[in-house]
Structures are given as C-alpha cells and as structure tokens.
Short mmCIF file of C-alpha atoms and ligand atoms in Angstrom, two decimals:
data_model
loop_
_atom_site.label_atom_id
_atom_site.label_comp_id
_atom_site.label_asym_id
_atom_site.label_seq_id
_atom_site.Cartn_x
_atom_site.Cartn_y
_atom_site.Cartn_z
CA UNK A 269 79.94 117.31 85.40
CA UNK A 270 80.99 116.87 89.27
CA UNK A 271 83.69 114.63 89.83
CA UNK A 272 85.73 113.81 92.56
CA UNK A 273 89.45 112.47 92.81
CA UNK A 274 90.24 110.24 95.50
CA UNK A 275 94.03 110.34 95.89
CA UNK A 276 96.24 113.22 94.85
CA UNK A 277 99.88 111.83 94.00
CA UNK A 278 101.30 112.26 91.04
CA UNK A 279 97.91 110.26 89.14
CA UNK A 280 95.47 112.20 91.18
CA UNK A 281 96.64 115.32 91.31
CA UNK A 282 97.19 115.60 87.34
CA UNK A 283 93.66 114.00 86.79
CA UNK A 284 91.90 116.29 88.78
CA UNK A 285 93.82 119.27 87.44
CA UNK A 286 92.87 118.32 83.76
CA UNK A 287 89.47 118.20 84.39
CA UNK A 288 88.68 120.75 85.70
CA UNK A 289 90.59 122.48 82.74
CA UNK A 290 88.45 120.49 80.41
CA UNK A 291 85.80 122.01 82.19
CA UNK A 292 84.18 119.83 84.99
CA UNK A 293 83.72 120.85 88.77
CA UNK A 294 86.22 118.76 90.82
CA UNK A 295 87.20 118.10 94.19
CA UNK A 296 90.43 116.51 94.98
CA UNK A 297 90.46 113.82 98.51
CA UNK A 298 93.64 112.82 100.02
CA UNK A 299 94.50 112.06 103.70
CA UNK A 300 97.39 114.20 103.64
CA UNK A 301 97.36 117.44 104.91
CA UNK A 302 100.11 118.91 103.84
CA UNK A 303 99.58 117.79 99.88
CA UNK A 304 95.80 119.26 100.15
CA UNK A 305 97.44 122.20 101.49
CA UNK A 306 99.62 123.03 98.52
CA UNK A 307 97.59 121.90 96.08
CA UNK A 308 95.11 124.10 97.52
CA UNK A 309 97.20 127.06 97.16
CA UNK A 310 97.58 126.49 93.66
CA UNK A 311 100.99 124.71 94.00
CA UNK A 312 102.13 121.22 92.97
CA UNK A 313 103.88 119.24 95.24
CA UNK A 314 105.90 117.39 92.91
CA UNK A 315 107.55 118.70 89.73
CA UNK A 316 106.20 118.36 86.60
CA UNK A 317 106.05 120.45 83.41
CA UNK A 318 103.05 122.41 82.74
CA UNK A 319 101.36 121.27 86.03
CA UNK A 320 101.59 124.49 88.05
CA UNK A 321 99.84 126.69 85.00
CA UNK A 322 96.84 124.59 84.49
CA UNK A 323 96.65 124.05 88.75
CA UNK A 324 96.96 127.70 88.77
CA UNK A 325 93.93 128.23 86.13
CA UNK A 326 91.73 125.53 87.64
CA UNK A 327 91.90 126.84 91.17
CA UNK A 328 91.27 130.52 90.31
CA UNK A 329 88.28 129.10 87.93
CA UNK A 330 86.56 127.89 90.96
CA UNK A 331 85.94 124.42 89.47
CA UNK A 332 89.00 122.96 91.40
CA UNK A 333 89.32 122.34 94.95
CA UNK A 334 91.33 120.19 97.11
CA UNK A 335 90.32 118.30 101.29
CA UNK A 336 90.99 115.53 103.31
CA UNK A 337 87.15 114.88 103.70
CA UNK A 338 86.05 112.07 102.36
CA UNK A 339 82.08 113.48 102.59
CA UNK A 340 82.80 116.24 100.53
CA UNK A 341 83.19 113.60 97.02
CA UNK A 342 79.05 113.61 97.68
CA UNK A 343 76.95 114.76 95.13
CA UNK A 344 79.81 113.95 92.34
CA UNK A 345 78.68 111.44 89.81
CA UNK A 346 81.68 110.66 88.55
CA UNK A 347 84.32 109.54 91.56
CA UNK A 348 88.08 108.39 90.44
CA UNK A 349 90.40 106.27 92.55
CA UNK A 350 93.75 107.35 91.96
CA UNK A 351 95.56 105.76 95.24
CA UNK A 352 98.54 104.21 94.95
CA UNK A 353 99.54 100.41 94.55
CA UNK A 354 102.73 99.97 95.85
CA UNK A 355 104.83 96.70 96.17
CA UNK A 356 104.18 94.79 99.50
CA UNK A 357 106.62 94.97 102.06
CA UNK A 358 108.41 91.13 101.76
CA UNK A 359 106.28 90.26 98.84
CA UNK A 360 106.24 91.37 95.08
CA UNK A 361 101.95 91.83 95.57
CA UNK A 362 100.52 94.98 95.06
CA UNK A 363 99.46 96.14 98.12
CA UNK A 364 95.76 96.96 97.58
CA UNK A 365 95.28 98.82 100.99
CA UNK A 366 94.40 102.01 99.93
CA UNK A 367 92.46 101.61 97.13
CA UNK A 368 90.46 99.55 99.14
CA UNK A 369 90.35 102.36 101.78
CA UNK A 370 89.08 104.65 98.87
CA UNK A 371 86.59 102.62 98.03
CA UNK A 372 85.41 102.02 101.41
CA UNK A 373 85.33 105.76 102.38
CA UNK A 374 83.59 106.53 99.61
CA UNK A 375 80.52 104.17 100.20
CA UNK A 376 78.87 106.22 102.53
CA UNK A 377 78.82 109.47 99.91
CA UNK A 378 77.26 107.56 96.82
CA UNK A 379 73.87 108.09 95.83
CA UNK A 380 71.86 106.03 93.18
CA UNK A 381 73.13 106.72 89.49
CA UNK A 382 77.47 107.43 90.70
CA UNK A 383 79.93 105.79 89.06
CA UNK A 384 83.19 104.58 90.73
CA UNK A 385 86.18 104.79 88.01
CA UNK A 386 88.96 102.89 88.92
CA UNK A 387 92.38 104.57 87.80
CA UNK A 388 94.78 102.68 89.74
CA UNK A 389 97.07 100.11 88.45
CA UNK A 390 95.54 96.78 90.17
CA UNK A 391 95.84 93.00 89.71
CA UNK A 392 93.20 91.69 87.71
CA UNK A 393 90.48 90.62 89.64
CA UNK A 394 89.90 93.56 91.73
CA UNK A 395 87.23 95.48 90.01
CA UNK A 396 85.65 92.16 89.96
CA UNK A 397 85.68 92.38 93.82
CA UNK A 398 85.03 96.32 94.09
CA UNK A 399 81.95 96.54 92.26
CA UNK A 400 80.40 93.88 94.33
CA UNK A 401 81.21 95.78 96.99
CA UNK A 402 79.69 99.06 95.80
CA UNK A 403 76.69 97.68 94.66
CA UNK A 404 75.78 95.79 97.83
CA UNK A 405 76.52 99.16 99.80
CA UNK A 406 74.81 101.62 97.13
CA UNK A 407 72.52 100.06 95.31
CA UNK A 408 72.17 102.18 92.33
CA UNK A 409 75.84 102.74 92.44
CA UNK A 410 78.03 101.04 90.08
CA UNK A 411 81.15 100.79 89.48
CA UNK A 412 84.15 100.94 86.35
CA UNK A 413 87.80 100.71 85.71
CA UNK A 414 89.50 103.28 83.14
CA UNK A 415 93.45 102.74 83.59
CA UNK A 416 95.81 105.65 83.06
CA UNK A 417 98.96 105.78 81.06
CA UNK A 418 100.41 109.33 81.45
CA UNK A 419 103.88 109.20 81.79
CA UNK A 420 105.67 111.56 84.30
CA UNK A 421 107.00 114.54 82.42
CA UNK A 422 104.21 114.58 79.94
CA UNK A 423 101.23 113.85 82.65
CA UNK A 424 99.32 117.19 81.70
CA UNK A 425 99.59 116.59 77.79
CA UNK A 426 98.75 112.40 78.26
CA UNK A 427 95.95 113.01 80.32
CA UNK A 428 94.21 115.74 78.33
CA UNK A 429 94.87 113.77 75.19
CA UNK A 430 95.47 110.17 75.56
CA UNK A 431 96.96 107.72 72.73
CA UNK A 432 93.76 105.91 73.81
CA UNK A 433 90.87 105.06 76.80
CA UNK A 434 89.88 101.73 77.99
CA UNK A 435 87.07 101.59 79.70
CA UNK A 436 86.29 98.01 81.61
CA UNK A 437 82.51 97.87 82.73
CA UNK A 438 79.93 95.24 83.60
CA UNK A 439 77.94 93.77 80.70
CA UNK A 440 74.25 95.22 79.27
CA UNK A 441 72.58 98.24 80.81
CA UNK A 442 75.02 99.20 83.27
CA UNK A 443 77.80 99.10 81.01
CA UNK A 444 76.52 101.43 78.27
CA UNK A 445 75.09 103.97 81.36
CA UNK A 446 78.92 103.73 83.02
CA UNK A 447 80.35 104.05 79.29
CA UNK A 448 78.03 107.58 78.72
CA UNK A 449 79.37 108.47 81.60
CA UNK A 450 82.97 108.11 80.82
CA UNK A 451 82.15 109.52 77.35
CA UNK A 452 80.45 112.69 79.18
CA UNK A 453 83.84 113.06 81.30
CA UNK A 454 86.14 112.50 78.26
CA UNK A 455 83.86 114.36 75.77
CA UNK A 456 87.05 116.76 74.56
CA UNK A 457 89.69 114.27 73.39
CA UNK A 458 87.24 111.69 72.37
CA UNK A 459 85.98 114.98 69.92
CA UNK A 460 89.03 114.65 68.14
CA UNK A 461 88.74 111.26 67.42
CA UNK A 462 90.43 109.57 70.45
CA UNK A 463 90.23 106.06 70.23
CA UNK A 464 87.48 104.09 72.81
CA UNK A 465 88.30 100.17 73.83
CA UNK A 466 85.11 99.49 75.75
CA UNK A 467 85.90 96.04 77.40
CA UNK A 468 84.90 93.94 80.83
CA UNK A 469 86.93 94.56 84.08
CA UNK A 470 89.56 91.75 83.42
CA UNK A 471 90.53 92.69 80.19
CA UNK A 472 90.81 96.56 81.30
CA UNK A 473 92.65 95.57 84.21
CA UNK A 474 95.17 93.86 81.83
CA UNK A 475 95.34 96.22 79.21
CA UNK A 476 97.38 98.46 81.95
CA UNK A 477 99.41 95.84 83.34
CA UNK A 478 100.69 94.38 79.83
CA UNK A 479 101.56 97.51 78.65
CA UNK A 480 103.90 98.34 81.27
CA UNK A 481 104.94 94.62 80.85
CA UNK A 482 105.45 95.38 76.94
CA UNK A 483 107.68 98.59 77.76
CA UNK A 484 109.78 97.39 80.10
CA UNK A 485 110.83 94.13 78.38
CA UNK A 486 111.52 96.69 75.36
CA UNK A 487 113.80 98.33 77.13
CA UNK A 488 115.36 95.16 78.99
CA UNK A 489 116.18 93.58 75.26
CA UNK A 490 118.09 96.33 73.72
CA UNK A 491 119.82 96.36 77.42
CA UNK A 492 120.20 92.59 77.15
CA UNK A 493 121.91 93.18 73.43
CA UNK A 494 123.60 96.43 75.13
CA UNK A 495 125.20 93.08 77.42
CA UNK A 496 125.75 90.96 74.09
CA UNK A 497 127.35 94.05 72.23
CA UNK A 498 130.26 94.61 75.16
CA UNK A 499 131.26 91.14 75.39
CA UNK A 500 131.85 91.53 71.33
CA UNK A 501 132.72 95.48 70.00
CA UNK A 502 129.64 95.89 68.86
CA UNK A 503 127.34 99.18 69.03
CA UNK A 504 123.76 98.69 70.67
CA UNK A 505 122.86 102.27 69.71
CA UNK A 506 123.18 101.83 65.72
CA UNK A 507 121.88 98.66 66.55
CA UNK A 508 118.99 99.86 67.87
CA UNK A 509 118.42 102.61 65.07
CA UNK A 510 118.64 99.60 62.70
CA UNK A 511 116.25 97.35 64.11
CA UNK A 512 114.13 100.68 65.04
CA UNK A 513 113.71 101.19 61.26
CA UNK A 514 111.49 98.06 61.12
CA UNK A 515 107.85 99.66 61.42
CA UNK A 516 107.49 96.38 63.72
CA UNK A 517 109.39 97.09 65.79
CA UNK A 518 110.12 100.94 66.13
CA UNK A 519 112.86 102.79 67.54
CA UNK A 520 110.92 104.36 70.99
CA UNK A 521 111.65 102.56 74.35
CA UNK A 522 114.42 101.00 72.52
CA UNK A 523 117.33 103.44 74.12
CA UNK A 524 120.09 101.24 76.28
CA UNK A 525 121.69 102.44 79.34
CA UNK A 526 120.83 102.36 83.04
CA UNK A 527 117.81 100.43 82.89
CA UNK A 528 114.20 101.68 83.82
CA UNK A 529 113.23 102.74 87.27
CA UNK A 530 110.26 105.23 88.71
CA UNK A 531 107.24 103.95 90.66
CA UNK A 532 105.64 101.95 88.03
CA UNK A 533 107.58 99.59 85.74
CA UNK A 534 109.79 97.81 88.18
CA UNK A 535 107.13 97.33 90.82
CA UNK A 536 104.11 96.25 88.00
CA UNK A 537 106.38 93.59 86.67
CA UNK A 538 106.50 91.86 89.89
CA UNK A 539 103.29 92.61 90.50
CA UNK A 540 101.93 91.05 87.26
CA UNK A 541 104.03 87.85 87.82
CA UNK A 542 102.77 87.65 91.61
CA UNK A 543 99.37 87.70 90.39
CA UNK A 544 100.31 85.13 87.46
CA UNK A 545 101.73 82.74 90.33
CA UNK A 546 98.30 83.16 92.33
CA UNK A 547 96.84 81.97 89.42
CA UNK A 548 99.12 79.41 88.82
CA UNK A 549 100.13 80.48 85.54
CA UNK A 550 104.22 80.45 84.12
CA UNK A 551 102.92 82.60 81.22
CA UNK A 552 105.25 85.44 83.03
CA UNK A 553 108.02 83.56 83.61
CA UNK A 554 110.29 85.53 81.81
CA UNK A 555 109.52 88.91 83.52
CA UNK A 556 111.74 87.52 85.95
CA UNK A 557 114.68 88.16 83.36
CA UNK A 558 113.55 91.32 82.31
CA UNK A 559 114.17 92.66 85.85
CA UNK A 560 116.97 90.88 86.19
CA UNK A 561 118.94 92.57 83.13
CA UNK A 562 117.27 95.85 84.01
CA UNK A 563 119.26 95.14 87.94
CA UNK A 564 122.23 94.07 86.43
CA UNK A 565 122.76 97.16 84.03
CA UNK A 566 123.00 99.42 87.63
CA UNK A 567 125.32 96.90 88.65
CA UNK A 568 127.52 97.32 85.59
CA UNK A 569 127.66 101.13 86.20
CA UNK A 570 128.97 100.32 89.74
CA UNK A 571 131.82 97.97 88.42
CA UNK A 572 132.77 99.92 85.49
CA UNK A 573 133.14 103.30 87.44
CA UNK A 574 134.99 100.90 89.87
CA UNK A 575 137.59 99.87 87.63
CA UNK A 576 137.69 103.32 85.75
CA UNK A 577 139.20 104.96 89.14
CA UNK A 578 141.12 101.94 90.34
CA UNK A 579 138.84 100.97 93.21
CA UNK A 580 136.13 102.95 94.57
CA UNK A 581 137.10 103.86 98.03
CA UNK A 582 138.97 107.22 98.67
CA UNK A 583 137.48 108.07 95.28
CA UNK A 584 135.71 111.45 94.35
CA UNK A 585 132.95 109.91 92.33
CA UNK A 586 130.47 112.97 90.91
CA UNK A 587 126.77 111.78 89.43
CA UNK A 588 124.82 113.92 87.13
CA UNK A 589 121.18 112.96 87.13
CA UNK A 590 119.13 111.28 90.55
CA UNK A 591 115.39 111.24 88.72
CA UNK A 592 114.34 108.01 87.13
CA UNK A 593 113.97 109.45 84.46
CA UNK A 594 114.49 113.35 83.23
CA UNK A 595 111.70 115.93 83.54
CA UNK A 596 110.84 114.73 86.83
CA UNK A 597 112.01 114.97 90.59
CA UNK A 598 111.25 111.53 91.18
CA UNK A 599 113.53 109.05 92.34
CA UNK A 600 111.59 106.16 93.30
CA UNK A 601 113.60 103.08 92.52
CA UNK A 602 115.72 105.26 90.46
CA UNK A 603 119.00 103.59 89.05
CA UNK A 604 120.70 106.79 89.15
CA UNK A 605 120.06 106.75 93.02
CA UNK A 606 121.31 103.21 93.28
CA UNK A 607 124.33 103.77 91.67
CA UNK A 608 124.92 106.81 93.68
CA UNK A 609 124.68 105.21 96.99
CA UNK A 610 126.20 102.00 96.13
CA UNK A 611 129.46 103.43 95.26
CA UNK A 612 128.50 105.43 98.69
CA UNK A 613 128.87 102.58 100.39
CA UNK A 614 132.00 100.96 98.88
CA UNK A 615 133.57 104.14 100.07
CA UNK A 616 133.48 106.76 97.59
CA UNK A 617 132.73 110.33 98.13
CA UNK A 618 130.17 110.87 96.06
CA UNK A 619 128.96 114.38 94.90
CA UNK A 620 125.98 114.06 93.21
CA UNK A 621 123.33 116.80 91.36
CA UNK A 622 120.24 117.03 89.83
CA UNK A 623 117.93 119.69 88.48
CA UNK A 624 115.16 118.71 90.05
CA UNK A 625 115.53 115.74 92.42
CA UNK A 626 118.51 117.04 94.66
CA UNK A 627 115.42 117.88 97.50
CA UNK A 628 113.91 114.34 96.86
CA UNK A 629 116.52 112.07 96.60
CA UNK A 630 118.22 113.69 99.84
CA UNK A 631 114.99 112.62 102.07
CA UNK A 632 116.20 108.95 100.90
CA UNK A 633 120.10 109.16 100.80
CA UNK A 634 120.89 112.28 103.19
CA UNK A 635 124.33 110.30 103.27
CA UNK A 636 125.16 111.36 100.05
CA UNK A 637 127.01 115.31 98.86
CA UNK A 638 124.83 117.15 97.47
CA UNK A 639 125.95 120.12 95.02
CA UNK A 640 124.20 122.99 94.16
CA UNK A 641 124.89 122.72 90.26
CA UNK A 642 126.63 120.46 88.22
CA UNK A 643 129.83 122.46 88.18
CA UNK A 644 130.34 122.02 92.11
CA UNK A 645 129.61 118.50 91.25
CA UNK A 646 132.50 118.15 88.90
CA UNK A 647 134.82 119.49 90.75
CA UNK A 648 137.91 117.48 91.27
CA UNK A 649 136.15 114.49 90.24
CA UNK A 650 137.78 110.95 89.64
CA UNK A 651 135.19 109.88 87.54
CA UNK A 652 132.18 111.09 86.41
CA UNK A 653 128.48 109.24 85.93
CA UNK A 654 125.41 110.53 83.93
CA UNK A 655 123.43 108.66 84.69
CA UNK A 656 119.95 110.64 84.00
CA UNK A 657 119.86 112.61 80.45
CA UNK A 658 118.34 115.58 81.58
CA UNK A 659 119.20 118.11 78.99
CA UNK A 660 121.98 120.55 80.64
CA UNK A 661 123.96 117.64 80.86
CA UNK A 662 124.13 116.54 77.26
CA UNK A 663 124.89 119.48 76.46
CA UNK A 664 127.98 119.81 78.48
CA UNK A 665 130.95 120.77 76.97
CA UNK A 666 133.84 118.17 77.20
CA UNK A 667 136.48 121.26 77.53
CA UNK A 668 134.91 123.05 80.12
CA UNK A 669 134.29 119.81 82.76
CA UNK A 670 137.83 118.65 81.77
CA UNK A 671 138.35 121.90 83.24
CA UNK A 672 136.61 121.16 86.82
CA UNK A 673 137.41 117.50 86.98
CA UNK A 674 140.54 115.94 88.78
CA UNK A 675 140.75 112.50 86.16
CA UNK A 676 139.20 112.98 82.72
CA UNK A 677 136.63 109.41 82.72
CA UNK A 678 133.18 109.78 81.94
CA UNK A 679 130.77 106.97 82.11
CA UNK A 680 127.41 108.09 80.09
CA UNK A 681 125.05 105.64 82.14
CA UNK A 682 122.05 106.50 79.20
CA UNK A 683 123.82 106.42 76.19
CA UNK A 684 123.59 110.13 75.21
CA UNK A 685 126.83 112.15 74.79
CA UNK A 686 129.06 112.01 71.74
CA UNK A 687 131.51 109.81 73.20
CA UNK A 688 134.27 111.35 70.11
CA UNK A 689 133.96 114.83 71.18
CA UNK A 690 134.57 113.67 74.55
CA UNK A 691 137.20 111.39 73.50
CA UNK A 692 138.70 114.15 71.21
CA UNK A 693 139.10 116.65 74.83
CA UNK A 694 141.21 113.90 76.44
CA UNK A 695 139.01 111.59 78.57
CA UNK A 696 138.68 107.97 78.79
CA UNK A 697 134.50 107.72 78.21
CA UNK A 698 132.32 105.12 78.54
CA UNK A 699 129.09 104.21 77.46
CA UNK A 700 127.00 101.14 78.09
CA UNK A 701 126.60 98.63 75.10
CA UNK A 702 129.18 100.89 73.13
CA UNK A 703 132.57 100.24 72.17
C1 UGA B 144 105.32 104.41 82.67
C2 UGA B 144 104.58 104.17 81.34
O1 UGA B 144 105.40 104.61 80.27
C3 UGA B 144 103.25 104.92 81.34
O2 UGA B 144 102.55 104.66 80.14
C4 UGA B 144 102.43 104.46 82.55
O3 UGA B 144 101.20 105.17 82.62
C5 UGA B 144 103.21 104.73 83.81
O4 UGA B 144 104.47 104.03 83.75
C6 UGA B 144 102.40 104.24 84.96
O5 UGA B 144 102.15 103.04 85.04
O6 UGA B 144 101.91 105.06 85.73
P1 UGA B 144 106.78 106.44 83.62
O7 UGA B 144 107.04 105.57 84.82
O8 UGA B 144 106.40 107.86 83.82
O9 UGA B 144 105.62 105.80 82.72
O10 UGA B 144 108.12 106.45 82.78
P2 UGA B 144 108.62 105.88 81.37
O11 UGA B 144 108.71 107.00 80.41
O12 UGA B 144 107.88 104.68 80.97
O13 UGA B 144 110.10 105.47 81.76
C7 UGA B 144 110.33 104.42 82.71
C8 UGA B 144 111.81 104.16 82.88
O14 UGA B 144 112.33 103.54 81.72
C9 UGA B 144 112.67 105.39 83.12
O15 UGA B 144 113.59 105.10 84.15
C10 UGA B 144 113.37 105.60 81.81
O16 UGA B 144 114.61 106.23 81.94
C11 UGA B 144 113.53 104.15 81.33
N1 UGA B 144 113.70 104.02 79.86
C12 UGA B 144 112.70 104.41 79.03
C13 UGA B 144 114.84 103.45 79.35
O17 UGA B 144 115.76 103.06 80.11
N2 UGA B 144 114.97 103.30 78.00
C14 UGA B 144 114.00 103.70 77.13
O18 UGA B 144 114.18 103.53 75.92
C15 UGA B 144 112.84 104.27 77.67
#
C-alpha cells in the first residue's frame, strides 16, 4: 500500500521505517531540512537501537523515501500524522499547532477514498474536529485516529509488533472502510494474532492518554512509598518485588528512583488534566500529585548529594547517565539533566557523561563538563550520581571508581547497584527509598 508519514521525530521516523519493512511504499514529510536530509541518507537522527539497520534496508529497497514537500504524500491512501504535541508555552495544553498544520497541508493532496490516521498524542476531542475538517475539504476523504505506544529504546520492535492497536473511527460504513484500511496497513502483526480495539474517536483518543496516565502514577506510588520507606528504614525495592508478586498488580513500572522524565509522560499528565479542567471535570485531580512526587524525587537527589559532600559549592560533583531513560539520547525533561544542572547552579563543578546523550544534553546545558567516558567523569569526584541505569554503569566495579574518585559517596539515583558491594569497597552509598 502507499502511505505517507507526516512528521519524522522520533514517532514518524520509526513508523515510516517499519513500514516500509513490512512492506508498503512510504514517503516520509517533515519541514526540516536537515532531518529529511539524514534520514534520506539512510541515517537516523536520533539514537535508537535497531533503527539504523531497518532505515538502511528500507531506503536501499526503494519503498522508503524522505521530503519536505507536502504534495509529494499524493496518491498515498493511507497518510499518518506523527507531529508532535508539545506542552504550551505558560500553559499545561497541548499545543495542537502542528498537527493542525499537518492536517491542513495535507488537504490539498487527498483524493476520494484516503484515509487520515491520526498517531499523535491529542486531547480528546480533536479527531472530532479533524475529520470535519477533512471531509468538508475532501469529500471522499475521511479520516481516523490509531495512537502509538512504542517506547523509546524498543520503537522498532513496538511498532512492528504492538501489545495491541486501537483504532478510533466514525460509526457505519466509513468506519469498517477506515478499519480495512488499517487492517491492510497492519496486516503482519495482526497475522499473528495482535489484538484489534476498534472504538469511536473519543474513546481512542483516551485509550493513549490514560495509559500514559496509568504508567506514570505507577511509577509515582512506589516513589511515593520510596518517600514513606526513608522516613522509616524500610526497603521500597523488596517492597516492590513483594507487592509485584500480586498478578494485580505486577512488578513492571514499579522500579523507584529518579522519577520519570522524556517527552511524553510528564507533559501528557498535564495535558490530560488541562483538558479535564476544560471540561470541568476533578476526575484528574490527583495527577497533580503524581507529578508532584515524580518533581520532588529530583529534588531529593539534589539535597542528598548536598549533604553527602557538605554543601554543594566548590564541590566536584560527577553524574553518570543524562537520557531520561537508558537506550536513548534523549533528554527531554530528563531528571538526570535536572539534577545535573541544579547542583550546577548551587555551585558545583559538575562533570557529567553519558553514552549516548553527552551531544544532546550539551545543546541544552553547554554550562555543564562534559567527559568523554565515565572514567574522566570520576575522576577526583566528591560525590558521585547515577542517575540513568544505562548498563556500563551498573556494572561498574566499586574498586576500580574508588580508584578515580576523590571521596568514596555514591548516590544510585535509580535504584540499581548492589549498594553492599559498594559498601563492602569503602563508600558511603545511597539509594533512594533504601536504607
Ligand atoms: C512512554 C510509554 O511507556 C509508551 O507506551 C508511550 O508510547 C510513550 O511514552 C509515548 O507516549 O510516546 P517512553 O517515554 O519511551 O514511553 O518511556 P518509558 O519507558 O515509559 O519511561 C518513562 C520514564 O519513566 C523514564 O524516565 C523512565 O526512567 C521512568 N521509569 C520507568 C521509572 O522511573 N520507573 C519505572 O519503573 C519505569
């Protein structure tokens, strides 16, 4: 089938890459040059695992291409919008400005019988709006909303094959021609049994939106009992493998430490509770608490690594980890990155590294010292954070970075080093929620 892919950020980019592995001809739109450029080429712009190898394939299949124009997504049937959402400047709205720009620049390239997908995360309401839109401009045209789940680091495997697809069309005829359509596009994974949740707009809209809300108040209780378990000895990691045994409940997303960051959770909570206060709704009150614990476990890093080296200032402070999250060079509200330039700005030096994000994080904090490798990082350290678990570092070995460092502290900002090993080679480590 010939689809195009309006948008090629992280969403985008993956999409179109998959699909044109699983076959389809695709172009991929984006107004920036310089992304169309590499993506061209055969190179991603971003990191993420497995990306470049099925980019690679795709563009040397021919049944991949990338442009900045717009006219080019004519004579697709299919057309995605994966632009992003982001947080409104002085509001906690999504900004819809660019998926509305999508869908505008694509109305003068649909012909009778295309189908607009929706991928972006949106407040519900908007397909709603957008398929009036399309089908006053193109009659003929309609118009769908499939949200996307993949999770960065594992965008290729999530994408190929999902836990699940919603689909959110219009009632009668046009929903079951927009639903063979979908099936058409998704024909591989929904081979081998993939579930299929076709639903209206509203309730696909939500599906997306409560999920993210689901994940991160997961992850802001066991960091709310991390609080409870350091005002009273206890251990929120066996904790959490306790209550994790419960089928119920289940041990994923239940890992205490730093809190959650990236370009998704923190900004679709607010989001989500904007759009609840627009409709005059408390229901999501208490998403206001969830990103309020997830704040004040960066803020707890701060203080702790504070008090560990007797005041900040003059300090040699060295973080491991800047991604939100490991497997990824993203730091978009990243709590690693917080930390970092927080203790920056109380008047630390702070040497920081990252396997991936050292390139991306400088654009945002050039103020901080960036090392080549962890090692140059450690070196003569006060104290030192992990505060991303990528790996390399939990595999670090307590003897050799008691060899670099100046004072033997470790703080392990994601609960993932064996704090009695660590103990055992002489330093004073932390964790969070851990005795
Ligand atoms: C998240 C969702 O997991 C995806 O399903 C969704 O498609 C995506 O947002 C999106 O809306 O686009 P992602 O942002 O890639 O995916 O990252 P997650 O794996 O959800 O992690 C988010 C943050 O939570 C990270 O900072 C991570 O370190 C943190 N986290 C995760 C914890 O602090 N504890 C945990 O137990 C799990």
């Amino acid at each position: 089938m010939r689809i195009s892919v309006i948008g090629c950020g992280y969403l985008g980019a993956v999409h179109a890459a998959c699909m044109a592995e699983l076959g389809h001809d695709v172009v991929g739109v984006d107004v920036d040059e310089r992304k169309v450029a590499e993506l061209s080429a055969g190179r991603a712009p971003f990191f993420e695992p497995g990306l470049p190898e099925v980019l690679e394939r795709a563009t040397a299949s021919g049944r991949l291409r990338f442009t900045t124009d717009m006219s080019e997504a004519a004579g697709a049937q299919v057309h995605f919008v994966a632009v992003g959402t982001p947080q409104t400047a002085g509001s906690h709205a999504a900004d819809l400005t660019y998926v509305d720009a999508a869908v505008q620049g694509l109305l003068p390239h649909l012909s009778e019988g295309d189908l607009v997908v929706g991928k972006s995360t949106v407040p519900v309401g908007t397909a709603a709006r957008l398929a009036e839109v399309v089908r006053a401009s193109s009659p003929g045209a309609d118009l769908a909303w499939n949200p996307e789940f993949l999770r960065e680091g594992f965008a290729v495997a999530d994408t190929v094959s999902p836990d699940r697809f919603v689909y959110g069309v219009p009632a009668g005829a046009d929903g079951e021609r927009a639903t063979a359509l979908l099936d058409a596009v998704y024909e591989t994974a929904l081979a081998t049994g993939t579930p299929r949740i076709v639903t209206d707009y509203a309730t696909a809209e939500l599906v997306k939106v409560s999920a993210n809300a689901f994940l991160a108040t997961k992850i802001s209780f066991i960091n709310a009992m991390a609080e409870i378990a350091e005002a009273t000895g206890a251990d929120v990691t066996q904790l959490a493998d306790a209550i994790g045994h419960d089928a119920r409940i289940g041990r994923r997303f239940l890992n205490a430490g730093i809190g959650f960051g990236g370009g998704c959770l923190p900004k679709d909570i607010r989001a989500f509770q904007a759009r609840a206060d627009e409709l005059g709704l408390d229901s999501l009150a208490f998403l206001a608490d969830v990103d309020a614990v997830n704040l004040r476990r960066r803020e707890r890093v701060v203080t702790l690594a504070d008090e560990l080296v007797g005041g900040a200032a003059g300090s040699r402070v060295a973080v491991l980890g800047l991604a939100f999250k490991p497997d990824s060079d993203d730091v978009r509200d990243s709590p690693a990155l917080d930390v970092a330039r927080r203790l920056h700005e109380m008047g630390a030096h702070v040497a920081v590294f990252d396997p991936e994000a050292n390139v991306t994080a400088a654009r945002l904090a050039p103020q901080l010292d960036y090392a080549p490798d962890a090692e140059t990082a450690l070196r003569g350290a006060d104290v030192v954070l992990v505060l991303t678990e990528w790996r390399e570092f939990k595999a670090l070995d307590p003897e050799t970075v008691g060899s670099l460092v100046a004072q033997k502290r470790i703080v392990d900002g994601r609960n993932v080093l064996d704090l009695t090993a660590w103990r055992a080679a002489g330093f004073d480590a932390r964790g969070l929620g851990r005795p």
